[in-house]
Amino acid sequence: MRFIGNKEPIIGEIKSVLNQKGLLRDKNKLKLFDAFCGTGAVSNSLKDHFDLVVNDLLNWCVVYTKGRIVVNDCTFKKLGFDPFHFFNSNNLTKKGFFYKNYSPGSSKRKYFSPENAGRIDYFRNTIEGWKQDGKINDNEYSYLLSSLIESISFVSNTAGVYGAFLKHWDPRASKPIIFKRVETKNSKYSNLEYHNEKVEDIIEAVNCDILYLDPPYTQNQYGTQYHLLETLVLNDNPSVSQITGSRPTTPMRSDWSKMYKAHILFDKVLSKTRAKYILFSYSPDGFMSKSFIEAILKRYGKPETYECKKISYNKYTNFKSRGGKEHFEYLFFVEKKDSSNIYYESPLNYIGSKARLVPEINKHLPKRITTFIDIFGGGFNVGINSNAKHVIYNDINYFVKDLVESFKINDTYQYILYLKKIIKRYNLKKADAEGYLKVRNYYNSLPIEKRNPKLLYTVILYGFNQQIRFNGDHDFNNPVGMRWFNDKVLEKKISFSKKIKEKNITFKSIEYSDLIGEIGKDAFVYMDPPYRHTNGSYNDGKRGFNGWGLDDERKLFEFADLLNKKSINFMLSYVAEHRGKVNSELKNWVTSSNYSLISIESIPGVRRKEVLILNYD
Ligand SMILES: C[S@@+](CC[C@H](N)C(=O)[O-])C[C@H]1O[C@@H](n2cnc3c(N)ncnc32)[C@H](O)[C@@H]1O
């Protein structure tokens, strides 16, 4: 049958990717989860290669898919005759729901001729009766319903979908309906599990090896376009709307058809799936851009396994009828990382950010930590990636602390809408000072207690290098920059916001040394202070927050010694050498206290030696 987004034309390409990755096996079959199965085109054509899990938000899609897959099991032994022959050799009709609501028999709607609508009611009613009387089993029931869906597609007075009927009668609608067998692949399947849920609600529970995702990519709601088939399968006589006769569409609404909600769901599904391999079909015209998709697939997947195939539809469809415009679709593949190798990055571009060093830092952390204290939290790249049960975030800069906390306490979707609203209102663009200064002035004009971190975040995104810089009066004073709210930042924001919401975090904004009373024996203290030899904008005492000089460094060493005396494990991230300048105070302190000093890989192009100092083995 015709179906929006039907993948029948690209099955060959899907198979070829699976084959190339060595996943198309005849023995030791893998389990493939077709999470948005639609008409089951993909599952049906792969049924002899994989154990299958199929799912769709629409019930009729699940039944239709199931019917196609199980066809070889359907012998109709108990029924005792061939139902296709039976239906086609009588002319019985029934004035049921379809006749009354979807034909001019007793409505104004012209989905079917009265004769065909009566036949459809008769077929549906008879199939239900056989099921209730135990004459057909579950598979046979699905097979007959999928065949009924197939059959009505030849006589419906619609333009391909079933959202509305045509004003004038299409000649094919006057042909008498024939009860046809659903199109299927004549081969055996091994295992089939099926669900009728929102994929985002079941993703964690579904055990599978390969996840195939083919979500909607436009605002078009499948539930609206195919309401009639849902009613045909559910057979629940719903109350229907005036014009189209649609059942209530709310339960069928998909958030994948909404800008930004799709992004948030995609992140959730990728992070929660148990699958090792991910195959993803999407259109270049969809809500999510290729750069967003690539960033997110590389966050959860091994970057070296990432692939994006551009599949041209021109060889399958009538090129001329679309005015010669190239029409293509993406097919992405990635192998998922082990969960211990998945890292989240702060959406704040924080100076001195440890984002790139987190894997190295994690390697040197004790295996089990109950409370992780990130006492110079900053952008929170380190604390977010700790797997401690409880994390304490602290930063003396309360603007930064509020910013990081804003990702936890605000709904991510509403937050993004807010950003977009402000960007539009001030016409924010990269390197465009006009709107930028207006919004920055507005932010600075607010009393400190009224300053909204969401507004600050928007301003930051358009500032120079997206840095956070305040002057002595605590006014934000970063000039306009060359960056903007692009899809890579969006990806970081979404994945980070999800992670931060999942974690048990206490936020604080106090002088770090004042935390000492709260640090218990089971805590682990991570310290990533400003560095004396470097020049982060927060390093300069004139900028509204404390600077970082020799005295501060000494105080920090004393604080670390105090932790050590209390048998509290700590890790200090520091710079031992910067542009040829060696921090000899640091070296002396580490040697005399007998701490371990670990050199970590320096960032290419940056002439500084980053080290970790630990007071444990
Ligand atoms: C592009 S179609 C899939 C086409 C399918 N691969 C085929 O070849 O027929 C997208 C499907 O996603 C389903 N859908 C939308 N939101 C969903 C959700 N949250 N969970 C599961 N299915 C959903 C729609 O009902 C629709 O059938």
XYZ file of C-alpha atoms and ligand atoms in Angstrom:
644
model
C 0.000 0.000 0.000
C 1.004 3.610 -0.382
C 2.307 5.073 2.856
C 4.124 8.315 3.619
C 7.761 7.503 4.238
C 7.460 3.878 3.139
C 10.975 2.470 2.945
C 10.179 -0.209 0.357
C 12.244 1.616 -2.315
C 15.423 1.637 -0.240
C 15.344 -1.859 1.262
C 18.262 -2.817 -0.988
C 20.381 -0.007 0.485
C 19.429 -0.929 4.041
C 20.375 -4.547 3.423
C 23.619 -3.558 1.825
C 24.687 -1.498 4.873
C 23.759 -4.349 7.218
C 25.616 -6.800 5.032
C 28.687 -4.616 4.814
C 28.777 -4.453 8.611
C 28.547 -8.236 8.847
C 25.176 -8.113 10.561
C 23.051 -10.048 8.040
C 23.476 -13.545 9.443
C 21.621 -16.777 8.819
C 22.864 -18.435 11.993
C 23.106 -16.777 15.437
C 20.593 -14.248 14.297
C 20.682 -10.798 15.804
C 17.546 -9.096 17.098
C 16.431 -6.060 15.125
C 14.070 -3.510 16.650
C 12.027 -1.704 13.974
C 10.878 1.020 16.347
C 8.713 3.035 13.916
C 7.585 0.110 11.799
C 4.837 1.859 9.761
C 3.858 -0.642 7.084
C 6.596 -3.033 8.191
C 8.382 -2.749 4.856
C 11.758 -3.078 6.564
C 10.903 -5.809 9.063
C 9.052 -7.844 6.483
C 11.939 -7.838 4.068
C 14.451 -8.712 6.776
C 12.355 -11.342 8.535
C 14.516 -14.280 7.463
C 17.713 -12.566 8.666
C 16.785 -11.296 12.125
C 14.686 -11.953 15.162
C 12.307 -9.040 15.157
C 10.768 -6.544 17.525
C 8.294 -4.233 15.837
C 6.617 -1.189 17.261
C 4.503 1.740 16.198
C 2.409 4.346 17.937
C -0.458 3.468 15.616
C -2.186 0.205 16.301
C -3.040 -0.441 12.669
C 0.647 -0.192 11.729
C 1.543 -2.904 14.241
C -1.276 -5.163 13.078
C -0.493 -4.576 9.423
C 3.219 -5.266 9.958
C 2.494 -8.352 12.006
C 0.058 -9.634 9.380
C 2.705 -9.380 6.683
C 5.379 -11.089 8.736
C 3.379 -14.080 9.967
C 1.662 -14.951 6.698
C 3.360 -18.341 6.377
C 1.882 -19.412 9.720
C -1.661 -18.765 8.606
C -3.251 -22.081 7.569
C -6.844 -21.298 8.665
C -7.057 -24.921 9.722
C -9.559 -24.322 12.471
C -11.685 -22.099 10.273
C -11.779 -24.939 7.774
C -11.904 -22.885 4.587
C -10.026 -20.195 2.684
C -11.352 -16.845 3.972
C -10.261 -15.027 0.807
C -12.268 -17.305 -1.397
C -15.140 -17.156 1.079
C -15.287 -13.342 1.131
C -14.958 -12.970 -2.622
C -17.668 -15.486 -3.412
C -20.472 -13.665 -1.602
C -21.925 -10.166 -1.819
C -22.959 -9.699 1.776
C -22.932 -6.241 3.329
C -23.599 -4.726 6.736
C -24.715 -1.215 7.595
C -22.077 -0.711 10.249
C -19.698 2.033 11.338
C -18.036 2.590 7.962
C -21.304 2.618 6.093
C -22.790 5.107 8.547
C -19.801 7.423 8.889
C -17.602 7.110 5.834
C -20.014 6.729 2.939
C -22.951 8.710 1.601
C -25.080 5.758 2.796
C -25.928 7.797 5.865
C -23.335 10.579 6.079
C -21.989 13.422 3.954
C -18.561 11.839 3.800
C -17.339 10.238 0.605
C -14.510 7.917 1.616
C -16.222 4.895 0.037
C -19.231 4.125 -2.061
C -22.149 2.893 0.129
C -21.776 -0.596 -1.381
C -18.067 -0.840 -0.607
C -18.501 0.666 2.878
C -21.149 -1.978 3.581
C -18.788 -4.683 2.344
C -15.979 -3.322 4.571
C -18.287 -3.462 7.607
C -19.245 -7.002 6.708
C -15.594 -8.115 6.349
C -14.564 -6.409 9.590
C -17.473 -7.805 11.535
C -16.977 -11.333 10.233
C -13.249 -11.330 11.030
C -14.031 -10.141 14.570
C -16.640 -12.876 14.977
C -14.204 -15.597 13.882
C -11.655 -14.276 16.370
C -14.143 -14.185 19.228
C -15.361 -17.695 18.468
C -11.757 -18.988 18.477
C -11.934 -19.960 14.797
C -8.822 -17.976 13.929
C -5.720 -17.368 15.996
C -3.934 -14.102 16.661
C -1.663 -14.359 13.626
C -4.538 -15.219 11.299
C -6.517 -12.305 12.722
C -3.642 -9.885 11.970
C -3.171 -11.356 8.510
C -6.847 -10.868 7.653
C -6.884 -7.320 9.023
C -3.760 -6.394 7.100
C -5.381 -7.855 3.987
C -8.487 -5.784 4.652
C -6.335 -2.636 4.913
C -4.686 -3.580 1.618
C -8.056 -4.251 -0.032
C -9.642 -0.934 0.866
C -6.667 0.974 -0.545
C -7.889 0.014 -4.058
C -11.360 1.501 -3.662
C -10.966 4.466 -1.334
C -11.922 7.891 -2.602
C -8.836 9.539 -1.159
C -5.557 11.006 -2.360
C -3.313 8.273 -1.040
C -3.733 9.032 2.658
C -6.882 8.697 4.747
C -6.966 12.092 6.449
C -9.763 13.387 4.216
C -11.843 12.246 1.254
C -11.966 13.706 -2.258
C -14.789 16.088 -3.159
C -15.492 14.288 -6.412
C -15.624 10.597 -6.901
C -12.492 8.947 -8.210
C -13.495 6.244 -10.748
C -11.655 3.552 -8.766
C -13.961 4.150 -5.785
C -16.909 2.817 -7.766
C -15.242 -0.530 -8.452
C -16.491 -3.284 -6.149
C -14.029 -4.127 -3.417
C -12.095 -7.390 -3.692
C -10.690 -9.027 -0.575
C -6.981 -9.186 -1.504
C -4.024 -10.784 0.202
C -1.616 -8.309 1.751
C 1.699 -8.018 -0.079
C 4.409 -9.871 1.706
C 7.702 -11.662 1.362
C 7.191 -15.365 1.175
C 9.738 -16.501 3.705
C 9.874 -17.712 7.287
C 10.408 -15.543 10.315
C 11.928 -16.873 13.548
C 10.868 -14.670 16.426
C 8.518 -11.744 16.532
C 7.779 -9.464 19.462
C 5.462 -6.526 18.954
C 4.509 -3.374 20.807
C 2.100 -0.527 20.265
C 3.752 2.244 22.253
C 5.684 5.441 21.913
C 9.220 4.268 21.263
C 10.552 6.753 23.819
C 8.478 5.017 26.514
C 9.752 1.498 25.859
C 13.263 2.002 24.544
C 14.961 1.081 27.820
C 13.009 -2.133 28.158
C 13.436 -3.532 24.652
C 16.267 -5.968 24.368
C 17.797 -5.854 20.877
C 21.073 -5.805 18.964
C 20.173 -3.437 16.150
C 17.891 -0.453 16.460
C 16.330 0.767 13.236
C 14.821 4.235 13.533
C 12.620 5.730 10.869
C 10.707 8.501 12.632
C 8.375 11.045 11.088
C 10.292 14.131 10.016
C 7.619 16.704 9.247
C 4.725 18.268 11.125
C 2.381 15.874 9.397
C 0.833 13.650 12.033
C 0.438 10.051 10.897
C -2.494 9.705 13.308
C -4.362 12.438 11.442
C -3.454 11.132 7.995
C -4.454 7.545 8.745
C -7.225 7.936 11.373
C -9.584 5.810 9.311
C -7.276 2.774 9.322
C -6.827 3.094 13.083
C -10.594 2.993 13.504
C -10.874 0.059 11.100
C -8.426 -1.981 13.164
C -9.524 -0.894 16.629
C -13.182 -1.411 15.670
C -14.204 0.699 18.636
C -16.945 2.918 17.155
C -15.368 6.191 18.295
C -17.153 9.516 18.308
C -15.878 11.293 15.213
C -15.280 14.873 14.095
C -17.695 16.733 11.839
C -15.839 17.124 8.567
C -13.214 14.411 8.187
C -14.902 11.951 10.538
C -11.647 11.479 12.401
C -11.458 9.754 15.747
C -9.843 11.921 18.477
C -6.267 12.435 17.364
C -4.631 13.382 20.679
C -3.687 9.823 21.687
C -2.083 9.355 18.261
C -0.030 12.554 18.344
C 3.691 12.119 17.926
C 6.286 14.463 19.392
C 8.658 13.351 16.647
C 6.624 15.634 14.427
C 7.593 18.676 16.479
C 10.683 20.806 16.073
C 13.042 20.403 19.078
C 10.860 17.754 20.692
C 12.209 15.431 17.991
C 15.768 16.430 18.930
C 15.131 15.762 22.613
C 13.525 12.382 21.932
C 16.298 11.339 19.578
C 18.843 12.036 22.308
C 16.801 10.037 24.804
C 16.339 7.064 22.507
C 20.017 6.912 21.556
C 21.174 7.145 25.134
C 18.722 4.575 26.474
C 18.688 1.902 23.804
C 20.262 -1.420 24.626
C 21.157 -1.941 20.973
C 24.762 -2.159 19.902
C 24.141 -0.948 16.365
C 21.997 1.940 15.230
C 20.585 2.425 11.779
C 18.710 5.636 11.175
C 16.706 6.854 8.182
C 16.056 10.560 7.903
C 15.295 13.177 5.331
C 17.408 16.269 4.644
C 14.115 18.180 4.911
C 13.513 16.963 8.470
C 13.671 18.977 11.710
C 17.068 17.629 12.708
C 20.008 18.814 10.630
C 22.769 16.535 9.458
C 25.221 18.321 11.731
C 22.991 17.744 14.774
C 22.539 14.086 13.842
C 26.234 13.570 13.306
C 27.121 15.219 16.635
C 24.658 13.120 18.576
C 25.481 9.841 16.833
C 29.132 10.451 17.624
C 28.346 11.192 21.251
C 26.679 7.815 21.797
C 28.426 5.940 19.016
C 32.026 5.170 18.193
C 33.070 7.992 15.845
C 35.205 5.665 13.717
C 32.117 3.551 12.914
C 29.931 6.502 11.908
C 28.610 6.453 8.387
C 26.143 8.570 6.476
C 24.867 7.333 3.129
C 23.031 9.680 0.846
C 20.417 7.673 -1.010
C 18.938 9.212 -4.087
C 15.271 8.518 -4.658
C 15.487 9.589 -8.263
C 16.107 6.119 -9.520
C 12.945 4.898 -7.770
C 10.510 7.683 -8.455
C 9.450 9.759 -11.386
C 12.141 12.399 -11.558
C 10.341 14.625 -14.065
C 7.115 14.723 -12.075
C 8.987 16.480 -9.278
C 10.323 19.165 -11.581
C 13.757 17.582 -11.741
C 14.540 18.438 -8.096
C 16.885 15.955 -6.514
C 15.208 14.000 -3.794
C 17.284 12.015 -1.391
C 17.337 10.524 2.013
C 20.049 9.789 4.572
C 20.859 6.426 6.021
C 23.099 6.693 9.080
C 24.909 3.913 10.852
C 26.881 3.855 14.075
C 28.037 1.268 16.570
C 27.181 2.326 20.100
C 29.898 2.998 22.661
C 30.082 1.154 25.953
C 28.211 3.277 28.455
C 31.427 3.913 30.381
C 32.827 5.672 27.314
C 29.934 8.058 26.807
C 30.757 11.573 27.951
C 28.658 14.681 28.186
C 29.894 18.174 27.409
C 28.786 21.413 28.967
C 26.849 23.725 26.657
C 28.900 26.546 28.196
C 32.133 27.150 26.389
C 34.051 27.537 29.615
C 37.609 28.774 29.668
C 39.845 26.062 31.052
C 37.090 23.525 30.340
C 38.140 19.963 30.986
C 35.729 18.596 28.385
C 38.490 17.048 26.299
C 40.390 15.695 29.287
C 37.461 13.962 30.988
C 38.295 10.432 29.734
C 41.826 10.839 31.099
C 40.570 12.293 34.393
C 38.057 9.468 34.811
C 40.780 6.906 34.277
C 42.515 8.131 37.428
C 39.451 8.447 39.664
C 38.817 5.849 42.386
C 36.397 3.151 41.164
C 33.657 3.838 43.656
C 32.777 7.312 44.810
C 29.739 8.063 46.971
C 29.859 11.854 46.925
C 31.789 13.685 44.242
C 32.504 17.317 45.021
C 33.386 19.522 42.079
C 34.464 22.512 44.117
C 35.458 24.770 41.208
C 32.563 23.486 39.114
C 32.652 26.017 36.226
C 30.945 24.554 33.162
C 30.572 21.234 35.075
C 32.260 19.065 32.468
C 33.854 16.863 35.108
C 31.082 16.505 37.702
C 28.471 15.666 35.067
C 30.522 12.656 34.024
C 31.072 11.272 37.504
C 29.032 8.211 38.351
C 28.865 9.020 42.059
C 25.446 8.725 43.685
C 25.577 12.324 44.814
C 27.423 15.217 43.218
C 28.034 18.584 44.818
C 28.614 21.421 42.413
C 30.225 24.582 43.714
C 31.424 27.756 42.047
C 32.023 31.120 43.644
C 30.640 32.781 40.529
C 26.932 32.623 41.244
C 26.028 33.594 37.690
C 27.783 30.483 36.472
C 26.262 28.318 39.182
C 22.774 29.613 38.265
C 23.479 28.952 34.588
C 24.495 25.349 35.193
C 21.573 24.835 37.550
C 19.217 26.321 34.943
C 19.879 23.301 32.720
C 18.670 21.054 35.509
C 15.601 22.900 36.704
C 14.108 24.089 33.425
C 12.244 21.896 30.993
C 14.626 21.484 28.056
C 12.003 22.018 25.363
C 10.662 25.207 26.990
C 14.231 26.423 27.482
C 15.021 26.036 23.774
C 11.799 27.810 22.817
C 12.790 30.647 25.146
C 16.245 30.913 23.522
C 14.676 30.970 20.086
C 12.194 33.638 21.168
C 14.947 35.950 22.473
C 17.126 35.324 19.406
C 14.219 36.323 17.201
C 13.175 39.311 19.310
C 16.671 40.857 19.242
C 17.502 39.530 15.798
C 20.708 37.983 17.156
C 23.205 36.966 14.508
C 26.864 36.166 14.554
C 29.125 39.215 14.458
C 26.155 41.571 14.595
C 26.632 44.050 17.435
C 23.291 45.847 17.184
C 20.916 43.248 18.568
C 23.621 41.820 20.772
C 24.241 45.092 22.603
C 20.518 45.658 23.005
C 19.968 42.324 24.691
C 23.160 42.631 26.731
C 22.104 46.105 27.943
C 18.704 44.793 28.807
C 20.266 41.978 30.836
C 22.600 44.381 32.660
C 19.745 46.790 33.367
C 18.024 44.201 35.539
C 18.716 44.097 39.270
C 20.991 41.116 39.994
C 18.263 39.134 41.749
C 16.002 39.498 38.718
C 18.561 38.375 36.127
C 17.356 35.305 34.407
C 20.045 32.669 33.669
C 18.178 31.667 30.506
C 18.548 35.229 29.244
C 22.223 35.254 30.213
C 22.744 32.000 28.340
C 21.242 33.519 25.191
C 23.541 36.540 25.467
C 26.571 34.310 26.069
C 25.891 32.315 22.909
C 26.375 35.411 20.745
C 29.327 36.868 22.674
C 33.023 36.651 21.848
C 34.060 32.985 22.000
C 30.882 32.445 24.035
C 32.809 33.445 27.138
C 31.380 34.443 30.472
C 32.859 37.779 31.458
C 31.624 40.261 34.027
C 33.104 43.638 34.985
C 33.662 45.017 38.496
C 29.996 46.092 38.695
C 28.908 42.582 37.829
C 27.737 43.668 34.407
C 28.187 41.195 31.616
C 30.745 42.821 29.330
C 31.826 40.342 26.691
C 31.732 41.929 23.205
C 29.832 40.403 20.282
C 31.395 37.302 18.739
C 31.493 35.130 15.681
C 29.499 32.262 17.123
C 25.814 31.544 17.352
C 23.341 29.004 18.632
C 24.296 26.339 16.137
C 23.303 22.689 16.025
C 26.442 21.490 17.763
C 25.640 23.697 20.743
C 22.034 22.518 20.564
C 23.224 18.920 20.742
C 25.404 19.623 23.775
C 22.586 21.500 25.443
C 20.095 18.691 24.938
C 22.324 15.801 25.986
C 23.820 17.706 28.938
C 20.373 18.839 30.135
C 19.124 15.269 30.066
C 22.088 13.994 32.037
C 21.994 16.771 34.621
C 18.290 16.107 35.222
C 19.010 12.443 35.900
C 21.663 13.139 38.510
C 21.360 13.876 42.197
C 23.154 17.212 42.465
C 23.451 19.833 45.181
C 24.338 23.289 43.875
C 26.392 25.717 45.915
C 28.056 29.047 45.348
C 30.467 29.660 48.192
C 34.161 30.158 48.795
C 35.540 26.650 48.337
C 37.442 26.617 51.635
C 34.146 27.199 53.473
C 33.000 23.786 52.254
C 35.449 22.001 54.525
C 32.911 21.441 57.304
C 30.586 19.627 54.895
C 33.110 17.264 53.386
C 32.613 13.819 54.870
C 35.059 10.919 54.861
C 33.298 9.189 51.972
C 33.548 12.256 49.753
C 35.898 12.716 46.864
C 37.060 16.245 46.139
C 37.887 17.320 42.611
C 39.613 20.663 42.261
C 39.967 22.502 38.999
C 40.976 25.996 40.079
C 42.023 28.882 37.863
C 45.725 28.678 37.016
C 48.188 31.303 38.048
C 50.033 31.339 34.759
C 47.088 31.342 32.423
C 44.657 34.128 31.743
C 41.025 33.093 31.839
C 38.743 36.119 31.966
C 37.654 35.065 35.442
C 41.322 35.158 36.566
C 41.556 38.867 36.811
C 40.536 40.378 40.162
C 39.168 43.443 38.405
C 36.505 41.408 36.697
C 34.089 41.229 39.579
C 35.148 37.930 41.046
C 38.239 36.965 42.986
C 41.395 36.622 40.950
C 44.025 33.938 41.345
C 47.531 34.785 42.459
C 50.399 33.220 44.355
C 48.598 33.571 47.689
C 45.529 31.833 46.367
C 47.661 29.017 45.140
C 49.304 28.605 48.557
C 45.897 28.660 50.227
C 44.727 25.935 47.866
C 47.741 23.752 48.659
C 46.945 24.165 52.367
C 43.352 23.227 51.727
C 44.464 20.100 49.869
C 46.818 19.225 52.725
C 43.925 19.596 55.145
C 41.823 17.173 53.083
C 44.737 14.788 53.085
C 45.052 15.027 56.851
C 41.379 14.161 57.148
C 41.960 11.112 54.869
C 39.747 12.566 52.156
C 40.791 11.642 48.640
C 41.307 14.484 46.224
C 42.343 15.158 42.659
C 43.708 18.511 41.607
C 43.851 19.504 37.938
C 46.616 21.999 37.420
C 49.113 23.390 34.965
C 52.746 22.593 35.701
C 54.217 24.496 32.799
C 52.794 27.227 30.618
C 54.615 28.711 27.627
C 57.955 27.663 29.053
C 57.193 28.945 32.588
C 57.514 26.159 35.137
C 55.442 26.316 38.311
C 58.198 25.393 40.744
C 56.029 26.037 43.838
C 53.718 23.324 42.623
C 56.525 20.865 41.982
C 58.040 21.478 45.425
C 54.703 21.085 47.149
C 53.884 17.820 45.377
C 57.297 16.345 46.128
C 57.365 17.371 49.784
C 53.808 16.095 50.417
C 54.438 12.844 48.620
C 51.438 13.195 46.313
C 51.336 11.597 42.881
C 51.738 13.793 39.868
C 50.377 12.502 36.580
C 51.111 14.299 33.348
C 48.196 14.174 30.997
C 48.235 14.509 27.283
C 48.488 18.122 26.303
C 46.016 19.626 23.896
C 47.596 19.877 20.425
C 48.791 23.382 19.680
C 48.574 24.519 23.311
C 51.948 24.907 24.962
C 51.107 23.856 28.431
C 51.634 20.849 30.590
C 48.443 19.755 32.311
C 48.836 17.579 35.356
C 46.693 15.732 37.868
C 47.773 15.613 41.485
C 46.354 12.833 43.613
C 46.690 11.964 47.276
C 45.825 8.290 46.692
C 47.196 5.362 44.686
C 8.385 7.207 8.346
S 7.132 6.205 9.035
C 7.867 4.628 9.076
C 7.840 3.944 7.751
C 8.222 2.500 7.767
N 9.645 2.294 7.937
C 7.789 1.873 6.465
O 8.621 1.550 5.618
O 6.601 1.728 6.266
C 7.049 6.730 10.724
C 6.144 5.936 11.656
O 6.400 6.382 12.992
C 5.221 6.217 13.762
N 5.415 7.007 15.022
C 5.331 8.331 15.218
N 5.665 8.654 16.492
C 5.994 7.517 17.118
C 6.443 7.208 18.432
N 6.612 8.151 19.348
N 6.715 5.908 18.734
C 6.523 4.940 17.795
N 6.080 5.183 16.546
C 5.833 6.451 16.207
C 4.155 6.680 12.820
O 2.899 6.174 13.209
C 4.660 6.108 11.478
O 4.087 4.868 11.242
